[in-house]
Amino acid sequence: MNSPVHALARPIIAIAISAAALFLPGAVAQAQTSAATECPASAMAPCVAKAKAMKDRREYRAAADYLEPACRRGIGDACHELWPLLLQAQYGIRDGARFYAIYDQACAAGDADACGDAALVAAGYSGEVPSGPYNDYRKVRRYGEPGCRGNDLEACYAMLRLYADPESPFRNPDQGVIYARKTCQMGEPTSCAIGSNLIGDMSTTVFAQRSAEALWFSEKACGHGAQDFCDSLPNLRTLASRVRQYGPNDAYHMFIVDQGFSFNNWGGSVAYAVNEARNQASTRYAITRVAELGRMNYVNQNDLYTIEHYYG
């Protein structure tokens, strides 16, 4: 599954084969024994180099065995090589339990990249492996929190999805906004849009109160080329400036009126103010603006009757 972070994620080596080599049980046991004896804590680099050579020879299971001790100790190069071997179908291992057991230790050993890889897999947003077999929202925080503290983009993005995704059992828009801001500041473009949308989906009063934040996210999303967010900027700026003057409730209704005006929906904006907002400030604002623009002929007669008799 392709993810928004895929283009920004750390590169992996190119995959040029379509099936994994087969090993006899005796050969597997021998490779594991050799890896355990040849790869003490003081000699990780030679084992990583040996594993890369094994991978080039399509000896994938043996390569994984030699990478594992180094990855468990938080050696970033080893973890970077190992996770595709364990999870991608073309290598023939596909062992999610082993992956998480190894990356538990790698992340605890301080490899922020390993934390990010595991968090992204757990969140279901690794563009290199299918999400279904390995997605586990319960594991995201275990890797995402320490990885994001280490400023790993993938870890922070996984935390954002944990709190932003509708299907996540841990969905929390307030927490989602926090991680959206951090990943947006780190240059991940979809995070900026997600942050704006999270605030936009909050209650109308909260959205108005946090409109300055929504404006910040929308400006960033616009800067990354999201035209819909560019189009919303003028009205968001006006909303943010009106909150202090009119209060969040009236400011929000006036914002919706302005949104209608942006699409030349003159009558619809007045109808919204009269029949949905039902408050004096937005109704007076709507009818005054329509009159100034010379669009009174678009206003429904029943709405004019209501305005005349209830608002004077």
Short mmCIF file of C-alpha atoms in Angstrom, two decimals:
data_model
loop_
_atom_site.label_atom_id
_atom_site.label_comp_id
_atom_site.label_asym_id
_atom_site.label_seq_id
_atom_site.Cartn_x
_atom_site.Cartn_y
_atom_site.Cartn_z
CA MET A 1 0.00 0.00 0.00
CA ASN A 2 1.44 3.36 -0.97
CA SER A 3 1.57 5.90 1.83
CA PRO A 4 1.90 9.69 1.84
CA VAL A 5 5.27 9.31 3.56
CA HIS A 6 6.58 6.81 1.03
CA ALA A 7 8.29 9.48 -1.07
CA LEU A 8 9.97 10.87 2.04
CA ALA A 9 10.83 7.57 3.68
CA ARG A 10 14.34 6.21 3.86
CA PRO A 11 15.25 4.36 0.65
CA ILE A 12 15.53 0.57 0.59
CA ILE A 13 17.66 -1.47 -1.79
CA ALA A 14 16.09 -2.35 -5.10
CA ILE A 15 14.26 -5.64 -5.32
CA ALA A 16 15.25 -7.62 -8.41
CA ILE A 17 13.99 -11.11 -7.65
CA SER A 18 10.50 -12.51 -7.40
CA ALA A 19 10.87 -15.63 -5.23
CA ALA A 20 12.87 -16.53 -2.15
CA ALA A 21 15.49 -19.26 -2.08
CA LEU A 22 14.55 -22.46 -0.27
CA PHE A 23 16.56 -23.79 2.66
CA LEU A 24 16.58 -27.17 4.34
CA PRO A 25 15.89 -27.12 8.12
CA GLY A 26 19.46 -28.18 8.83
CA ALA A 27 20.84 -25.29 6.82
CA VAL A 28 18.62 -22.83 8.68
CA ALA A 29 19.78 -24.10 12.06
CA GLN A 30 23.40 -23.97 10.95
CA ALA A 31 23.05 -20.37 9.74
CA GLN A 32 21.44 -19.30 13.00
CA THR A 33 24.19 -21.00 15.02
CA SER A 34 26.90 -19.37 12.89
CA ALA A 35 25.32 -15.95 13.25
CA ALA A 36 25.12 -16.33 17.01
CA THR A 37 28.77 -17.30 17.31
CA GLU A 38 30.22 -14.98 14.66
CA CYS A 39 28.37 -11.83 15.66
CA PRO A 40 29.37 -10.76 19.18
CA ALA A 41 28.61 -7.24 20.29
CA SER A 42 32.13 -6.12 19.39
CA ALA A 43 31.98 -7.35 15.79
CA MET A 44 28.71 -6.17 14.29
CA ALA A 45 30.04 -4.48 11.15
CA PRO A 46 31.55 -7.63 9.61
CA CYS A 47 28.30 -9.52 10.19
CA VAL A 48 26.27 -6.79 8.50
CA ALA A 49 28.65 -6.87 5.54
CA LYS A 50 28.40 -10.66 5.40
CA ALA A 51 24.61 -10.47 5.49
CA LYS A 52 24.55 -8.02 2.57
CA ALA A 53 26.66 -10.43 0.54
CA MET A 54 24.28 -13.26 1.43
CA LYS A 55 21.37 -11.14 0.30
CA ASP A 56 23.10 -10.49 -3.01
CA ARG A 57 23.38 -14.29 -3.39
CA ARG A 58 19.66 -14.64 -2.57
CA GLU A 59 20.40 -16.37 0.72
CA TYR A 60 17.68 -14.38 2.42
CA ARG A 61 17.06 -16.42 5.55
CA ALA A 62 20.76 -16.63 6.34
CA ALA A 63 21.11 -12.90 5.71
CA ALA A 64 18.29 -12.21 8.16
CA ASP A 65 19.96 -14.38 10.78
CA TYR A 66 23.20 -12.42 10.48
CA LEU A 67 21.44 -9.04 10.57
CA GLU A 68 19.30 -9.86 13.59
CA PRO A 69 21.95 -9.63 16.35
CA ALA A 70 23.13 -6.27 15.08
CA CYS A 71 19.62 -4.89 14.71
CA ARG A 72 18.67 -6.02 18.21
CA ARG A 73 21.57 -3.89 19.46
CA GLY A 74 20.26 -0.84 17.61
CA ILE A 75 22.69 -0.85 14.67
CA GLY A 76 20.77 1.24 12.17
CA ASP A 77 22.36 -0.20 9.03
CA ALA A 78 21.37 -3.72 10.08
CA CYS A 79 17.78 -2.78 10.90
CA HIS A 80 17.49 -0.91 7.62
CA GLU A 81 18.45 -4.08 5.74
CA LEU A 82 16.50 -6.49 7.93
CA TRP A 83 12.90 -5.35 7.96
CA PRO A 84 12.26 -5.86 4.23
CA LEU A 85 13.66 -9.40 4.50
CA LEU A 86 11.28 -10.22 7.33
CA LEU A 87 8.12 -8.67 5.87
CA GLN A 88 8.20 -8.39 2.09
CA ALA A 89 6.66 -11.32 0.30
CA GLN A 90 9.38 -11.73 -2.30
CA TYR A 91 11.92 -12.78 0.33
CA GLY A 92 9.78 -15.68 1.53
CA ILE A 93 10.03 -15.12 5.30
CA ARG A 94 7.05 -12.90 6.20
CA ASP A 95 7.41 -13.22 9.96
CA GLY A 96 5.65 -10.34 11.69
CA ALA A 97 6.15 -11.76 15.19
CA ARG A 98 9.91 -11.97 14.66
CA PHE A 99 9.96 -8.47 13.19
CA TYR A 100 8.25 -6.94 16.23
CA ALA A 101 10.38 -8.95 18.70
CA ILE A 102 13.59 -7.70 17.08
CA TYR A 103 12.45 -4.11 16.65
CA ASP A 104 11.29 -3.97 20.27
CA GLN A 105 14.93 -4.32 21.24
CA ALA A 106 16.27 -2.13 18.44
CA CYS A 107 13.95 0.71 19.37
CA ALA A 108 14.73 0.31 23.07
CA ALA A 109 18.43 0.43 22.17
CA GLY A 110 17.92 3.94 20.82
CA ASP A 111 17.67 3.47 17.05
CA ALA A 112 15.04 6.10 16.18
CA ASP A 113 14.93 4.88 12.58
CA ALA A 114 14.02 1.38 13.78
CA CYS A 115 11.30 2.88 15.98
CA GLY A 116 9.94 4.72 12.95
CA ASP A 117 9.98 1.65 10.72
CA ALA A 118 8.11 -0.43 13.31
CA ALA A 119 5.63 2.35 14.11
CA LEU A 120 4.79 2.87 10.45
CA VAL A 121 4.27 -0.86 9.89
CA ALA A 122 2.07 -1.09 13.00
CA ALA A 123 0.00 1.89 11.82
CA GLY A 124 -0.45 0.28 8.41
CA TYR A 125 1.28 3.04 6.48
CA SER A 126 4.48 1.44 5.25
CA GLY A 127 4.49 1.77 1.50
CA GLU A 128 6.74 -1.27 1.21
CA VAL A 129 4.66 -3.99 2.90
CA PRO A 130 0.95 -4.89 2.88
CA SER A 131 -0.79 -3.38 5.88
CA GLY A 132 -3.23 -6.17 6.70
CA PRO A 133 -0.99 -8.89 8.18
CA TYR A 134 1.11 -6.54 10.33
CA ASN A 135 -1.15 -3.57 11.16
CA ASP A 136 -1.65 -3.32 14.94
CA TYR A 137 -2.72 0.03 16.36
CA ARG A 138 -1.94 -1.23 19.87
CA LYS A 139 1.77 -1.28 19.02
CA VAL A 140 2.05 2.16 17.45
CA ARG A 141 2.76 4.11 20.64
CA ARG A 142 5.41 1.61 21.75
CA TYR A 143 7.55 2.59 18.78
CA GLY A 144 6.08 5.91 17.74
CA GLU A 145 6.57 7.84 20.95
CA PRO A 146 10.31 7.17 21.41
CA GLY A 147 10.95 7.47 17.68
CA CYS A 148 9.16 10.79 17.44
CA ARG A 149 11.06 12.07 20.47
CA GLY A 150 14.12 11.26 18.38
CA ASN A 151 12.64 13.36 15.55
CA ASP A 152 12.07 10.42 13.23
CA LEU A 153 9.54 11.50 10.61
CA GLU A 154 8.01 8.06 10.13
CA ALA A 155 7.49 7.60 13.88
CA CYS A 156 5.78 11.00 14.17
CA TYR A 157 3.62 10.28 11.13
CA ALA A 158 2.56 6.93 12.59
CA MET A 159 1.50 8.71 15.79
CA LEU A 160 -0.50 11.17 13.72
CA ARG A 161 -2.36 8.34 11.97
CA LEU A 162 -2.95 6.60 15.31
CA TYR A 163 -4.85 9.65 16.56
CA ALA A 164 -6.32 10.90 13.27
CA ASP A 165 -7.62 7.83 11.45
CA PRO A 166 -11.36 7.23 11.82
CA GLU A 167 -10.81 3.46 12.11
CA SER A 168 -8.21 3.77 14.87
CA PRO A 169 -9.57 2.75 18.30
CA PHE A 170 -7.29 5.41 19.79
CA ARG A 171 -8.57 8.30 17.67
CA ASN A 172 -8.06 11.61 19.45
CA PRO A 173 -8.24 14.76 17.27
CA ASP A 174 -6.55 16.97 19.88
CA GLN A 175 -3.55 14.63 20.02
CA GLY A 176 -3.70 14.27 16.25
CA VAL A 177 -3.28 18.02 15.81
CA ILE A 178 -0.14 17.95 17.97
CA TYR A 179 1.51 15.31 15.78
CA ALA A 180 0.17 16.89 12.60
CA ARG A 181 1.95 20.12 13.49
CA LYS A 182 5.23 18.34 14.18
CA THR A 183 5.18 16.26 10.98
CA CYS A 184 4.01 19.27 8.96
CA GLN A 185 6.97 21.26 10.32
CA MET A 186 9.21 18.34 9.32
CA GLY A 187 8.06 18.76 5.73
CA GLU A 188 5.49 15.96 5.32
CA PRO A 189 2.81 17.63 3.15
CA THR A 190 -0.26 15.49 3.87
CA SER A 191 0.17 16.13 7.59
CA CYS A 192 -0.55 19.82 7.04
CA ALA A 193 -3.84 18.99 5.33
CA ILE A 194 -4.75 16.43 8.00
CA GLY A 195 -4.15 18.97 10.75
CA SER A 196 -6.46 21.51 9.11
CA ASN A 197 -9.13 18.87 8.56
CA LEU A 198 -8.93 17.64 12.15
CA ILE A 199 -9.69 21.14 13.42
CA GLY A 200 -12.37 21.64 10.76
CA ASP A 201 -14.16 18.50 11.96
CA MET A 202 -14.37 19.74 15.54
CA SER A 203 -17.52 21.41 16.86
CA THR A 204 -18.36 24.72 15.22
CA THR A 205 -17.41 26.71 18.32
CA VAL A 206 -14.08 24.92 18.78
CA PHE A 207 -13.31 25.23 15.06
CA ALA A 208 -13.83 29.00 15.28
CA GLN A 209 -11.76 29.25 18.45
CA ARG A 210 -8.94 27.31 16.78
CA SER A 211 -9.30 28.95 13.38
CA ALA A 212 -5.84 30.54 13.64
CA GLU A 213 -4.38 27.03 13.92
CA ALA A 214 -6.48 25.84 11.00
CA LEU A 215 -5.21 28.81 9.03
CA TRP A 216 -1.58 27.88 9.79
CA PHE A 217 -2.11 24.30 8.60
CA SER A 218 -3.99 25.43 5.50
CA GLU A 219 -1.26 27.90 4.56
CA LYS A 220 1.29 25.08 4.81
CA ALA A 221 -0.89 22.71 2.77
CA CYS A 222 -1.36 25.42 0.17
CA GLY A 223 2.40 25.89 0.05
CA HIS A 224 2.70 22.20 -0.82
CA GLY A 225 0.32 22.65 -3.77
CA ALA A 226 -3.06 21.68 -2.28
CA GLN A 227 -5.28 24.10 -4.20
CA ASP A 228 -8.42 23.46 -2.13
CA PHE A 229 -6.60 24.79 0.90
CA CYS A 230 -5.35 27.80 -1.04
CA ASP A 231 -8.94 28.63 -1.95
CA SER A 232 -10.03 28.58 1.69
CA LEU A 233 -7.36 30.96 2.98
CA PRO A 234 -9.15 34.33 2.57
CA ASN A 235 -12.24 33.22 4.49
CA LEU A 236 -10.17 31.47 7.17
CA ARG A 237 -8.16 34.64 7.71
CA THR A 238 -11.37 36.63 8.08
CA LEU A 239 -12.80 34.06 10.50
CA ALA A 240 -9.70 34.17 12.68
CA SER A 241 -9.85 37.98 12.82
CA ARG A 242 -13.60 38.05 13.65
CA VAL A 243 -13.52 35.69 16.63
CA ARG A 244 -12.44 38.38 19.08
CA GLN A 245 -14.90 40.92 17.74
CA TYR A 246 -18.02 38.78 17.38
CA GLY A 247 -17.29 35.69 19.46
CA PRO A 248 -16.78 32.18 18.04
CA ASN A 249 -20.46 31.40 17.39
CA ASP A 250 -21.30 34.47 15.29
CA ALA A 251 -17.89 34.42 13.62
CA TYR A 252 -18.42 30.81 12.53
CA HIS A 253 -21.83 31.54 10.96
CA MET A 254 -20.42 34.53 9.13
CA PHE A 255 -17.63 32.26 7.85
CA ILE A 256 -20.19 29.86 6.37
CA VAL A 257 -21.95 32.79 4.74
CA ASP A 258 -18.63 33.87 3.22
CA GLN A 259 -18.02 30.33 1.98
CA GLY A 260 -21.30 30.50 0.08
CA PHE A 261 -20.37 33.87 -1.38
CA SER A 262 -17.09 32.36 -2.60
CA PHE A 263 -19.13 30.04 -4.82
CA ASN A 264 -21.54 32.82 -5.90
CA ASN A 265 -24.30 31.19 -3.87
CA TRP A 266 -25.91 34.46 -2.83
CA GLY A 267 -29.35 33.12 -2.02
CA GLY A 268 -27.93 30.05 -0.29
CA SER A 269 -25.81 32.17 2.01
CA VAL A 270 -28.81 34.24 3.06
CA ALA A 271 -30.92 31.10 3.48
CA TYR A 272 -28.24 29.58 5.71
CA ALA A 273 -28.12 32.67 7.93
CA VAL A 274 -31.91 32.85 8.21
CA ASN A 275 -32.82 29.18 8.54
CA GLU A 276 -29.74 27.45 9.93
CA ALA A 277 -27.73 30.00 11.90
CA ARG A 278 -30.85 31.86 13.01
CA ASN A 279 -28.92 34.65 14.60
CA GLN A 280 -29.00 38.35 14.03
CA ALA A 281 -25.32 39.00 13.37
CA SER A 282 -24.91 36.54 10.50
CA THR A 283 -28.29 37.39 9.00
CA ARG A 284 -27.60 41.12 8.96
CA TYR A 285 -24.15 40.45 7.55
CA ALA A 286 -25.52 38.17 4.79
CA ILE A 287 -28.29 40.48 3.62
CA THR A 288 -26.06 43.57 3.79
CA ARG A 289 -23.36 41.91 1.67
CA VAL A 290 -25.88 40.62 -0.89
CA ALA A 291 -27.39 44.10 -1.18
CA GLU A 292 -23.94 45.69 -1.58
CA LEU A 293 -23.12 43.22 -4.35
CA GLY A 294 -26.40 43.85 -6.15
CA ARG A 295 -27.55 40.24 -5.84
CA MET A 296 -30.86 40.71 -4.03
CA ASN A 297 -32.71 39.03 -6.88
CA TYR A 298 -31.14 35.73 -5.81
CA VAL A 299 -32.69 35.85 -2.35
CA ASN A 300 -35.79 33.77 -1.68
CA GLN A 301 -38.90 35.89 -0.92
CA ASN A 302 -39.71 33.82 2.16
CA ASP A 303 -36.25 34.60 3.53
CA LEU A 304 -36.84 38.30 2.94
CA TYR A 305 -40.18 38.03 4.73
CA THR A 306 -38.47 36.38 7.72
CA ILE A 307 -35.74 39.01 7.80
CA GLU A 308 -38.27 41.84 7.69
CA HIS A 309 -40.53 40.48 10.43
CA TYR A 310 -37.97 39.01 12.82
CA TYR A 311 -34.90 41.19 12.38
CA GLY A 312 -36.43 44.45 11.18
#
